[in-house]
Coordinates of C-alpha atoms and ligand atoms in Angstrom, one line a residue:
X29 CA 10.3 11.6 -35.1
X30 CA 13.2 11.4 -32.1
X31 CA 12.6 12.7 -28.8
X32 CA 15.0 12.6 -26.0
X33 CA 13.6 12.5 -22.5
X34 CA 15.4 13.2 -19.1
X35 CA 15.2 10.8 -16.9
X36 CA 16.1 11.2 -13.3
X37 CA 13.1 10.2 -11.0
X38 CA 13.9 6.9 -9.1
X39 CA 10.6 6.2 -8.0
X40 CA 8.1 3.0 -9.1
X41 CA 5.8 6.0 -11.1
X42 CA 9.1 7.7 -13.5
X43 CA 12.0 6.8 -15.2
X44 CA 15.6 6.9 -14.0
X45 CA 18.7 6.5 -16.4
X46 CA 22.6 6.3 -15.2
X47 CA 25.8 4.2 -15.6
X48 CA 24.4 2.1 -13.2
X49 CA 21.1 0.9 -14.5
X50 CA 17.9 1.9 -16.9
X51 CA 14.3 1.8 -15.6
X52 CA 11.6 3.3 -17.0
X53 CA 7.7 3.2 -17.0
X54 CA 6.3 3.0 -20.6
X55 CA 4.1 6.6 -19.4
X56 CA 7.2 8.3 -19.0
X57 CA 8.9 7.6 -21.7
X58 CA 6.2 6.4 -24.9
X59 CA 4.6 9.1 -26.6
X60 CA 1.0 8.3 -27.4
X61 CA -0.3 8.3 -31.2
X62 CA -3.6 9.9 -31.1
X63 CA -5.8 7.2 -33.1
X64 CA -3.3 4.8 -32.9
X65 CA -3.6 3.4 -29.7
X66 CA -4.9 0.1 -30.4
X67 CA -2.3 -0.7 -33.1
X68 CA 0.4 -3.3 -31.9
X69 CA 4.0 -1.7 -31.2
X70 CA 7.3 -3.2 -31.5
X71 CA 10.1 -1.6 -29.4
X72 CA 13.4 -1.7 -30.0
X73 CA 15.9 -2.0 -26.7
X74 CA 19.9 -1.2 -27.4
X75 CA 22.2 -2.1 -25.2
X76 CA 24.3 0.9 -24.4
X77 CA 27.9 1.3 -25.7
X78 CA 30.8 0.4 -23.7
X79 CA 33.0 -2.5 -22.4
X80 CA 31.4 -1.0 -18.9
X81 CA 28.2 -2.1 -20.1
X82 CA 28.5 -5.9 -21.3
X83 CA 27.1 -7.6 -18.5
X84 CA 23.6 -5.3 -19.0
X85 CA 20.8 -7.3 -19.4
X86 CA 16.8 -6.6 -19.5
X87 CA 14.1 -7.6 -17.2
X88 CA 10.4 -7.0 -18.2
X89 CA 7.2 -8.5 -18.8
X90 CA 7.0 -7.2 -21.8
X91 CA 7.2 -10.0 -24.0
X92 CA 9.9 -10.3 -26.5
X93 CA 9.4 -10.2 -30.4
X94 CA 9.0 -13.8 -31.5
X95 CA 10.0 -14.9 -34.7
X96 CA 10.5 -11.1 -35.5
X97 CA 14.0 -10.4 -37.0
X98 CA 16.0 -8.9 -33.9
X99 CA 13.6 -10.3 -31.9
X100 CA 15.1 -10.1 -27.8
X101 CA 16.0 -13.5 -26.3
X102 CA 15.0 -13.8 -22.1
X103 CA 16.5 -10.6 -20.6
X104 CA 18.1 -9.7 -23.7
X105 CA 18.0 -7.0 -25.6
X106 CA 16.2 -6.4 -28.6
X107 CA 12.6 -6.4 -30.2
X108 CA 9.9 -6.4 -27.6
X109 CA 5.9 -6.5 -28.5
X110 CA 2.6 -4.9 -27.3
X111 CA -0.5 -5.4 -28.8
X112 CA -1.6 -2.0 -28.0
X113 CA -0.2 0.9 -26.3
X114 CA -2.3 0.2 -22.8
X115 CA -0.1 -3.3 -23.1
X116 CA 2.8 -0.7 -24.0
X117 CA 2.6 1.4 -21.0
X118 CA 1.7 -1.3 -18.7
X119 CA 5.3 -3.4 -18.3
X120 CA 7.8 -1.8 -17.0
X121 CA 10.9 -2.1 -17.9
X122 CA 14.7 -2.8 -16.0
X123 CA 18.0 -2.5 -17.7
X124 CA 21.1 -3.6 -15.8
X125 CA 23.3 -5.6 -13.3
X126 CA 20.7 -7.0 -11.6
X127 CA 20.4 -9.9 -9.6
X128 CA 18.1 -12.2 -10.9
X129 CA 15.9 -14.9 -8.6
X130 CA 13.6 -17.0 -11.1
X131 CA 11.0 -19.3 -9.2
X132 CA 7.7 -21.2 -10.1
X133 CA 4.0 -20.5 -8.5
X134 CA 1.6 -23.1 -10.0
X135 CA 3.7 -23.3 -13.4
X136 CA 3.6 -19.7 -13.8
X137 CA 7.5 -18.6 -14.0
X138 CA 7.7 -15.6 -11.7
X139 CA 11.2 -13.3 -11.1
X140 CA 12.9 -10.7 -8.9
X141 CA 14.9 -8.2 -10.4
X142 CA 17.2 -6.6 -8.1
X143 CA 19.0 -3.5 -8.9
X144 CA 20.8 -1.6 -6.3
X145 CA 24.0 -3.1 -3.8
X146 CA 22.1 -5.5 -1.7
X147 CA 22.9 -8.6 0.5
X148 CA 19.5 -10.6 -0.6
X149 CA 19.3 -14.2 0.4
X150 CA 18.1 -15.3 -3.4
X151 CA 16.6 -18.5 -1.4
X152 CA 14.9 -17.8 1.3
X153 CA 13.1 -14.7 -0.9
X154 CA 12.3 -17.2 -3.5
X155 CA 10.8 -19.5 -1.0
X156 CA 8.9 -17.0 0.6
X157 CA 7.2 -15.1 -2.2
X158 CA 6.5 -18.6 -3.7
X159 CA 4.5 -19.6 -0.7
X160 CA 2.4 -16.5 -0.9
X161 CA 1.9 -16.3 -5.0
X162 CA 0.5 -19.7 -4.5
X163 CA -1.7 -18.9 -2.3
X164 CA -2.9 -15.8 -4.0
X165 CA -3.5 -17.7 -7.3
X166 CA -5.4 -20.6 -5.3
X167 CA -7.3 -17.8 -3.6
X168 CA -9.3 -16.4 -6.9
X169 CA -8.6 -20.0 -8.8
X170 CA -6.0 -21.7 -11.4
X171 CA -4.9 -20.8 -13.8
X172 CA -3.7 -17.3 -13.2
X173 CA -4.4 -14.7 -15.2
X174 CA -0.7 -13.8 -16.4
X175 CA 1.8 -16.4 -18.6
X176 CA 4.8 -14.9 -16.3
X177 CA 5.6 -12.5 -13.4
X178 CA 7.9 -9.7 -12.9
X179 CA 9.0 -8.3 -9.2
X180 CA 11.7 -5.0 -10.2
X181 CA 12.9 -4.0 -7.3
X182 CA 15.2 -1.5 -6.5
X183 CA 17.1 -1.2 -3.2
X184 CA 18.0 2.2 -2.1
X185 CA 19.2 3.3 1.4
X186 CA 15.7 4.3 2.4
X187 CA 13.1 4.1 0.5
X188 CA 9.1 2.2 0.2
X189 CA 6.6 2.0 -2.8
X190 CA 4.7 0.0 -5.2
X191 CA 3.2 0.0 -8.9
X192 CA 0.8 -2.7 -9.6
X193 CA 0.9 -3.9 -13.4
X194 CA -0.9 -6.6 -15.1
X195 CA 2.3 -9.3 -15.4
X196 CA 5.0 -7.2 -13.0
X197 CA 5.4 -4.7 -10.3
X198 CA 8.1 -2.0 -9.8
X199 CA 9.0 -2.2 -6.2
X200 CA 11.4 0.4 -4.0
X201 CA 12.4 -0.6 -1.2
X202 CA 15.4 -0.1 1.7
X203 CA 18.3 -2.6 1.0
X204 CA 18.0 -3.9 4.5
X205 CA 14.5 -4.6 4.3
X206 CA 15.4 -7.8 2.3
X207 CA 16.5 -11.0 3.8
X208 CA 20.6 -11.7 4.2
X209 CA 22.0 -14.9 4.5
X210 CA 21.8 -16.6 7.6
X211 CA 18.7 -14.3 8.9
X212 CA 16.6 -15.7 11.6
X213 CA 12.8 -15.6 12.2
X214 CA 11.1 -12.4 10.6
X215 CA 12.4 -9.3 11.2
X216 CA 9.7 -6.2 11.3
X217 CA 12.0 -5.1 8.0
X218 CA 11.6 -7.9 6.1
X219 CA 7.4 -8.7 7.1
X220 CA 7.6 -5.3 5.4
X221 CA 8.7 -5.9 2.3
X222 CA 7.1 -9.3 1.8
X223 CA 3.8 -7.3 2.8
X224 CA 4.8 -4.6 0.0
X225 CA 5.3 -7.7 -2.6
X226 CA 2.0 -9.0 -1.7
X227 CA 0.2 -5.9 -1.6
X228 CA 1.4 -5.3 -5.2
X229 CA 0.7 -9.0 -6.5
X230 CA -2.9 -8.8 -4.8
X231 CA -3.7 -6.4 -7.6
X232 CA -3.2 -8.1 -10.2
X233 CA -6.8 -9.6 -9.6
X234 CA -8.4 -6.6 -7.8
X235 CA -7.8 -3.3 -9.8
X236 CA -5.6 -4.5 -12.9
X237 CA -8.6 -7.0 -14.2
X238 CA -11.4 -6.1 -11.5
X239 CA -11.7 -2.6 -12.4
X240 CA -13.9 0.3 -10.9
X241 CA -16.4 1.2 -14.1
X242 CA -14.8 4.7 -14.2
X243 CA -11.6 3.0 -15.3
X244 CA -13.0 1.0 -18.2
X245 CA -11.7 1.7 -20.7
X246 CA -9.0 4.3 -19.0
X247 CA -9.2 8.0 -20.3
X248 CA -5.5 9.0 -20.2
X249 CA -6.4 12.6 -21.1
X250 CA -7.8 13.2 -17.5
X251 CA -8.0 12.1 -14.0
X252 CA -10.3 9.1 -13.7
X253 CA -12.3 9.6 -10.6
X254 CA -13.8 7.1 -8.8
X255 CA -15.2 6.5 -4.9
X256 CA -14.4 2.8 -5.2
X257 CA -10.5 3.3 -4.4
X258 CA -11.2 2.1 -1.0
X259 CA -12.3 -1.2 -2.2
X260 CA -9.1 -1.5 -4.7
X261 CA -6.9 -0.1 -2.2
X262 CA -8.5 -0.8 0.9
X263 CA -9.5 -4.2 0.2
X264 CA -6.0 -5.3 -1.6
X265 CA -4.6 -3.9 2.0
X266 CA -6.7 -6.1 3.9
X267 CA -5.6 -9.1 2.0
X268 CA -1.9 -8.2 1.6
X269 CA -0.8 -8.8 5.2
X270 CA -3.7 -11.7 5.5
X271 CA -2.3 -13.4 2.8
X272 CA 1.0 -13.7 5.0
X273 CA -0.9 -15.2 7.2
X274 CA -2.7 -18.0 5.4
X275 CA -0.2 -18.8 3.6
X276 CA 2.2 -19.2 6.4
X277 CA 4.5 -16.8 6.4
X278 CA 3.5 -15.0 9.3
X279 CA 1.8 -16.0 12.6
X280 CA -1.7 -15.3 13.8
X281 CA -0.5 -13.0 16.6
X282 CA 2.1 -11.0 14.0
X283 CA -1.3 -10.0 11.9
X284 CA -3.0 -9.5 15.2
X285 CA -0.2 -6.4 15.3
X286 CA -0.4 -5.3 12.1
X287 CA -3.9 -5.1 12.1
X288 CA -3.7 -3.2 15.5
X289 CA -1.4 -0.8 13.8
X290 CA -3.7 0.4 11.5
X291 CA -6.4 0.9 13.4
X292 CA -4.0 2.9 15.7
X293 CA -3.0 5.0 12.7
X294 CA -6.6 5.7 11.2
X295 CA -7.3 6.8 15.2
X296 CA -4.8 8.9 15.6
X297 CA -6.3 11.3 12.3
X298 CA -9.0 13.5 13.1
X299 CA -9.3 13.4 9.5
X300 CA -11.6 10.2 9.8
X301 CA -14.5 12.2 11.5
X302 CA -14.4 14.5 8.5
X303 CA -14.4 12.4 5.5
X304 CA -15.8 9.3 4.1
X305 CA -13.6 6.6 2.6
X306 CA -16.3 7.3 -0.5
X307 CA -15.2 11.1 -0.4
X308 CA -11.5 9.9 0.3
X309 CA -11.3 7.8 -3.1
X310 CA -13.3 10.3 -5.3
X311 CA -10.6 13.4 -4.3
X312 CA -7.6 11.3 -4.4
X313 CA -6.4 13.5 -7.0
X314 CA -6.4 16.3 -5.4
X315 CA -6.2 15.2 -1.6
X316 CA -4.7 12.1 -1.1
X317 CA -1.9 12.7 -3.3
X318 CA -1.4 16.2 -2.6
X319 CA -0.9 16.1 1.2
X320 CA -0.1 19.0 3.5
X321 CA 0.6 19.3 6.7
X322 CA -3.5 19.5 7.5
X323 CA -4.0 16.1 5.4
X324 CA -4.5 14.2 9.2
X325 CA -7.1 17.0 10.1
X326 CA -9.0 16.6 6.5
X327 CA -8.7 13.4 5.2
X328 CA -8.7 9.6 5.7
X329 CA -6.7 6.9 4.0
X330 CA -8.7 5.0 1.8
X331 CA -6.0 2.4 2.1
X332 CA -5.9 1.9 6.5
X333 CA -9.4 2.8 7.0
X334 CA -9.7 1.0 3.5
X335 CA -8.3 -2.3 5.0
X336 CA -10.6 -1.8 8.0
X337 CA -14.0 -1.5 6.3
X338 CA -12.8 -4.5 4.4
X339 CA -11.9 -6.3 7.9
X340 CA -15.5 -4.7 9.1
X341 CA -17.5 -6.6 5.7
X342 CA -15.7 -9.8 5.9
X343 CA -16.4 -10.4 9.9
X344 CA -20.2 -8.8 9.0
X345 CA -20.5 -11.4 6.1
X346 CA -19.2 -14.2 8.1
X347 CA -21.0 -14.1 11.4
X348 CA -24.4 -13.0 9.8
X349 CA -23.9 -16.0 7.9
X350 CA -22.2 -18.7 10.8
X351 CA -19.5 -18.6 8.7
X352 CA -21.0 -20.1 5.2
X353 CA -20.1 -16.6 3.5
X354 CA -16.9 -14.5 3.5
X355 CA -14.9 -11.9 2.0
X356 CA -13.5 -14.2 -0.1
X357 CA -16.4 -15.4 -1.6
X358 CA -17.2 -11.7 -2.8
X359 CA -13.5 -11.2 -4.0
X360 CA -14.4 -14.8 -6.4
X361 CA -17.7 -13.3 -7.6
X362 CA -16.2 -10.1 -8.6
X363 CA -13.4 -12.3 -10.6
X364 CA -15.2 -13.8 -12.4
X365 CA -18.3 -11.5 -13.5
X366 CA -15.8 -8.6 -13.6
X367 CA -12.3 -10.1 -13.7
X368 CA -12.6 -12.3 -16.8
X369 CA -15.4 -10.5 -18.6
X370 CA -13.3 -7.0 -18.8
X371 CA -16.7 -5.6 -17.6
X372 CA -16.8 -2.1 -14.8
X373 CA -17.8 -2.6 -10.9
X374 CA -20.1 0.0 -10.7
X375 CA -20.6 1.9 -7.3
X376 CA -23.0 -0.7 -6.0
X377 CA -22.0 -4.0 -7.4
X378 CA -20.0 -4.7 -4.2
X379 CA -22.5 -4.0 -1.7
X380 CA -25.0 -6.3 -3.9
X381 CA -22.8 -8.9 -4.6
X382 CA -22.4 -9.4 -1.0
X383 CA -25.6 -9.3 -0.2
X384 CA -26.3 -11.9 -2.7
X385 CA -24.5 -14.4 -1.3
X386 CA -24.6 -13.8 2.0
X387 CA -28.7 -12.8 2.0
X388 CA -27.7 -9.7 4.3
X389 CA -29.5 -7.2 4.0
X390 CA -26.3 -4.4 4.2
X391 CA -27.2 -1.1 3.4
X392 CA -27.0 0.4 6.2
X393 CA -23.2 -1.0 6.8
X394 CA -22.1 0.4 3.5
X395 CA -23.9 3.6 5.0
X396 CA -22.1 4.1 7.8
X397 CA -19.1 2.6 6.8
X398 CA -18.4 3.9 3.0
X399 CA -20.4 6.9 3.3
X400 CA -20.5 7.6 6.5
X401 CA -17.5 9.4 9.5
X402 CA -18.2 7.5 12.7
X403 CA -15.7 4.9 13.6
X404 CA -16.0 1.5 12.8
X405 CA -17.4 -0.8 15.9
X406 CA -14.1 -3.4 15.5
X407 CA -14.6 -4.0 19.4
X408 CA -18.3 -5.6 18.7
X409 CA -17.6 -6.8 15.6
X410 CA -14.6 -9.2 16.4
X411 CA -16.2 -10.0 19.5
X412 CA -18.1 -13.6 17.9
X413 CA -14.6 -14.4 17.0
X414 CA -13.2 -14.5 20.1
X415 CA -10.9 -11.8 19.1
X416 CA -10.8 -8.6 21.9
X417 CA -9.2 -5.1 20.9
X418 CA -8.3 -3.2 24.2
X419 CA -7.3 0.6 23.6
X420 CA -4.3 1.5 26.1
X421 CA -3.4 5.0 27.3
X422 CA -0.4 6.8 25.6
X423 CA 2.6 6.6 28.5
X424 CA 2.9 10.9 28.3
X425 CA 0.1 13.7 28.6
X426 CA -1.1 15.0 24.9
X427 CA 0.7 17.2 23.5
X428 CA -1.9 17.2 20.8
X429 CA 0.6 17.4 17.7
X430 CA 3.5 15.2 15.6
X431 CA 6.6 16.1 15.6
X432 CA 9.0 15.5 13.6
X433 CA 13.2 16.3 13.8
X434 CA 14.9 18.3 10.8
X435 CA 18.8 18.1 11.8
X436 CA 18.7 19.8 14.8
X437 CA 15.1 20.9 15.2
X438 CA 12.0 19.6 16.4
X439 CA 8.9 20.9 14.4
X440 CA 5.5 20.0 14.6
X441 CA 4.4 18.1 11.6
X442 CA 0.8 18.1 12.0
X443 CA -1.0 19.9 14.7
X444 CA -4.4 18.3 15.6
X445 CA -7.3 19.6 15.5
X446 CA -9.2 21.1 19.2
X447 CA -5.9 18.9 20.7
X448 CA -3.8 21.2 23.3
X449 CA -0.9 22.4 20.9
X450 CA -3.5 23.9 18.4
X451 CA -5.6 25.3 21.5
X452 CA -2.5 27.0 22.5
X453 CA -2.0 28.8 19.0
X454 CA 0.7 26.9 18.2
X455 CA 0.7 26.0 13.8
X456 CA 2.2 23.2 11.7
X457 CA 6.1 24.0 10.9
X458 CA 6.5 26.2 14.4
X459 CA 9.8 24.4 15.5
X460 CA 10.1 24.0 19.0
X461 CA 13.1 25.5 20.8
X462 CA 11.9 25.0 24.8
X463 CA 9.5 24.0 27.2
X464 CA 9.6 25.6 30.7
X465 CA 12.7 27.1 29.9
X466 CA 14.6 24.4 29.0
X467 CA 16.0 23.7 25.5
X468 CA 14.0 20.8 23.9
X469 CA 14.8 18.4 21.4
X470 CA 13.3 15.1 19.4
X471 CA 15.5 13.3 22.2
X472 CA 14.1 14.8 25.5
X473 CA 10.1 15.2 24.7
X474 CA 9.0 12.4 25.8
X475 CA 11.3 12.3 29.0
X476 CA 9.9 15.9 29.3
X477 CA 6.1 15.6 28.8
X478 CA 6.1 12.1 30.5
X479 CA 7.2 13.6 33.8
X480 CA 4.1 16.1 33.4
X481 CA 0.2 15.5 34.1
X482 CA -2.7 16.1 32.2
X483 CA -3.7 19.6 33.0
X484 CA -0.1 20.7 33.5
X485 CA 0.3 24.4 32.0
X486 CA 3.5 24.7 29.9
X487 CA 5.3 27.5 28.6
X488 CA 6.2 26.6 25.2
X489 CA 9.0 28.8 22.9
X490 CA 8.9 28.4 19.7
X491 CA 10.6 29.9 15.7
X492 CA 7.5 30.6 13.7
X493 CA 9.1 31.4 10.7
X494 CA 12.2 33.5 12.2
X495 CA 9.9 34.9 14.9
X496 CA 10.4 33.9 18.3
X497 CA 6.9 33.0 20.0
X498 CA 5.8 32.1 23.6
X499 CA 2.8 29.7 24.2
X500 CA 1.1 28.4 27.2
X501 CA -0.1 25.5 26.7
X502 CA -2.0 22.9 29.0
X503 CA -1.3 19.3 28.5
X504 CA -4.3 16.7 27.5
X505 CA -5.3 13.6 28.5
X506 CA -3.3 10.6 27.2
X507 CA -4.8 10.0 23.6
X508 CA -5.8 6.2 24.0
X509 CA -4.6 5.3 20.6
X510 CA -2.5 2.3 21.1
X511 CA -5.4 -0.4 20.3
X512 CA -4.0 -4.6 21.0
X513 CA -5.4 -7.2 19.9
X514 CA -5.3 -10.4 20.7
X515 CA -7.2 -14.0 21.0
X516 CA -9.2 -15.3 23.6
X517 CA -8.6 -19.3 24.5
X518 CA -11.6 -20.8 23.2
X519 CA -11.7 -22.9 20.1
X520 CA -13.9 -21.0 18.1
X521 CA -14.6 -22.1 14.5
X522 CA -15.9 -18.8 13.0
X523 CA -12.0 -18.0 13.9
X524 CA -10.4 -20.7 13.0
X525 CA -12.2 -20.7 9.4
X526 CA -11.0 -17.3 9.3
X527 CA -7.3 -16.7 10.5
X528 CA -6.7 -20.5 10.9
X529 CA -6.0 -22.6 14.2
Ligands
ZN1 ZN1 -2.2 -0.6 -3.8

């Protein structure tokens, strides 16, 4: 049987196919055999036809053919082999120009793919990604799970994402995001992408071996639903940027930032009083991934509020316990009775696990933190750490909505619920045209609402559709959503056991 599929998605999820390069995810292009899904496959690359295409090569983790008869050499193409069609579907697969940056993280070869025009500096991205691989195998224990690793990236103009895989990742990401030769210090950019790589690289412990029961074994024929995707996601976001830290890539005071930026983002979402991270993983399907322009209103990410119930356990787990118990520990526990037996977390392992070890009693955490709405106490929870979070004002009134500029127009993107814009009648989409009488644009808002106070009535015009529409509407208090954090001077050991000295 042939079939020909198009390919034209360049995201990590599809499969994308010009004169330029190949990539494709095995679900996007391998058909499944229905009662054949445990029988090994071989697959056959070609190289396509052309003096144009001589220089192609192949990068994958899919493992070439051995002593097969057109078995692929390294990045060659050729005969490649799965032992079943998960392993099939599971390693995708770049064809190419790419650059290619090989490096070693305790023995385990590991390389970046690079497709797209880009100014990488090969070395210092090696040295980087090296420093926080090893850490991550130290972290759940040599050896590591996978013989070799794959980073595909593609570099676009703008562009972000991630797939996780069990030996690779496919990686998008803006071509100035990576680091160029001769770069100094850390630019926001590139602590991006390297938080991105480690993100990705996280999971290959925690969701592509430590896998939530519904997962086990995967039902492709339907959506898998789970209410653990906080703790894949969640958890895996907590370590991706604190693995930058311990390992030394970034400083104490750069996570200190980043952790501040996520707990002003889950703020700023009304969604968060509405829904529990354990309601946010189960309708991932059809919330999460189907966002509108009410997702802030309804839902909360299971990845930021995610990263902050994992924050919220690990300070829990190590001042209840002076510091003898941790995160980590939990992470160690569920790699090796889940990780290396292939067996299901089931919805309460985590909580008990922790509890285990620790001798908490943590019910009611997991209560109000997984299953419940209210907002996480970080304040009193960092305190013993000698870590304070201060919530400053916003410098301009609330206006109660996001905007967001299309060309020339400045629409609201999401309008918050009870905040002033929705109180005034104003909707999602309405694109703003003046305020007071005067033309407004993404430029002059803030200049405009920051020379108005709290309480200040404005008159608002606005295209609903092609209809023009008058509001009044009365500015709000500042929203005091821009959290800092930062430490105190004291030498305090739970802290220094935790972020490092
Ligand atoms: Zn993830």
């Amino acid at each position: 049987m042939t079939c020909e599929v198009h390919a034209w998605d360049l995201s990590v999820r599809g499969a994308h196919l010009d004169q330029t390069h190949a990539f494709f995810n095995g679900t996007s292009v391998f058909l499944r055999v229905l009662g054949q899904e445990s029988a090994p496959c071989l697959v056959e690359l070609l190289p396509p036809e052309g003096k144009a295409f001589a220089a192609w090569r192949v990068a994958t983790s899919l493992p070439p053919a051995a002593g097969e008869k057109g078995g692929a050499r390294r990045h060659g193409f050729g005969l490649y082999r799965a032992a079943d069609y998960d392993e099939l579907i599971d390693h995708p697969v770049e064809m190419g120009t790419f650059t290619l940056i090989a490096f070693d993280a305790c023995g385990v070869p590991h390389e970046v793919a690079i497709t797209g025009r880009h100014d990488c500096d090969a070395e210092r991205l090696a040295a980087d990604l090296k420093q926080v691989c090893e850490w991550q195998i130290r972290f759940f224990g040599e050896p590591a799970p996978m013989a070799r690793y794959v980073f595909l990236v593609t570099a676009v103009g703008e562009g972000y994402g991630g797939l996780e895989h069990r030996a690779s990742t496919a990686l998008l990401c803006a071509r100035n995001d990576l680091p160029y030769p001769g770069m100094k210090g850390l630019p926001e950019s590139y602590r991006t992408f390297l938080g991105l790589c480690s993100h990705e690289y996280f999971h290959t412990w925690n969701v592509k071996r430590i896998k939530p029961a519904a997962f086990v074994p995967y039902d492709l024929d339907r959506e898998n639903y789970t209410t653990q995707l906080w703790a894949f996601e969640g958890i895996t976001s907590y370590y991706d940027d604190l693995a930058l830290l311990r390992s030394g890539v970034i400083a104490r005071q750069d996570w200190l930032d980043l952790t501040a930026k996520t707990l002003g983002n889950v703020k700023r979402a009304p969604g968060r009083l509405r829904q529990s991270l354990a309601e946010s993983s189960f309708d991932a399907w059809s919330k999460f991934y189907r966002p509108d322009e009410n997702t802030p209103n309804a839902v909360v990410s299971y990845y930021a509020k995610g990263a902050l119930a994992a924050l919220a356990l690990d300070l829990t787990l190590r001042a209840g316990t002076r510091g003898r118990t941790s995160l980590d520990d939990v992470m160690r526990a569920l790699w090796r009775r889940f990780g290396q037996t292939g067996g299901g977390v089931g919805d309460d392992d985590l909580r008990q696990i922790a509890e285990e070890l620790s001798g908490l009693e943590l019910g009611r955490f997991f209560a109000q933190t997984i299953h419940g709405t209210r907002d996480i106490p970080l304040e009193k929870l960092l305190a013993p750490f000698g870590v304070r979070l201060e919530w400053a004002k916003a410098k301009t009134p609330a206006l109660g909505a996001k905007t967001a500029s299309e060309g020339d127009e400045l629409r609201l993107a999401t309008v918050y619920d009870g905040g002033p814009a929705q109180q005034a009648g104003l909707s999602a989409g309405d694109a703003l045209i003046a305020v007071d009488g005067l033309r407004v644009t993404a430029k002059n808002l803030d200049a405009l609402l920051g020379r108005r106070r709290p309480g200040d009535t404005l008159a608002v015009h606005a295209f609903r559709r092609d209809e023009l529409m008058r509001f009044e509407l009365t500015l709000g208090a500042p929203g005091d959503d821009a959290p800092r954090l930062d430490c105190d001077k004291s030498a305090n050991a739970l802290r220094r056991a935790w972020l490092g000295g």
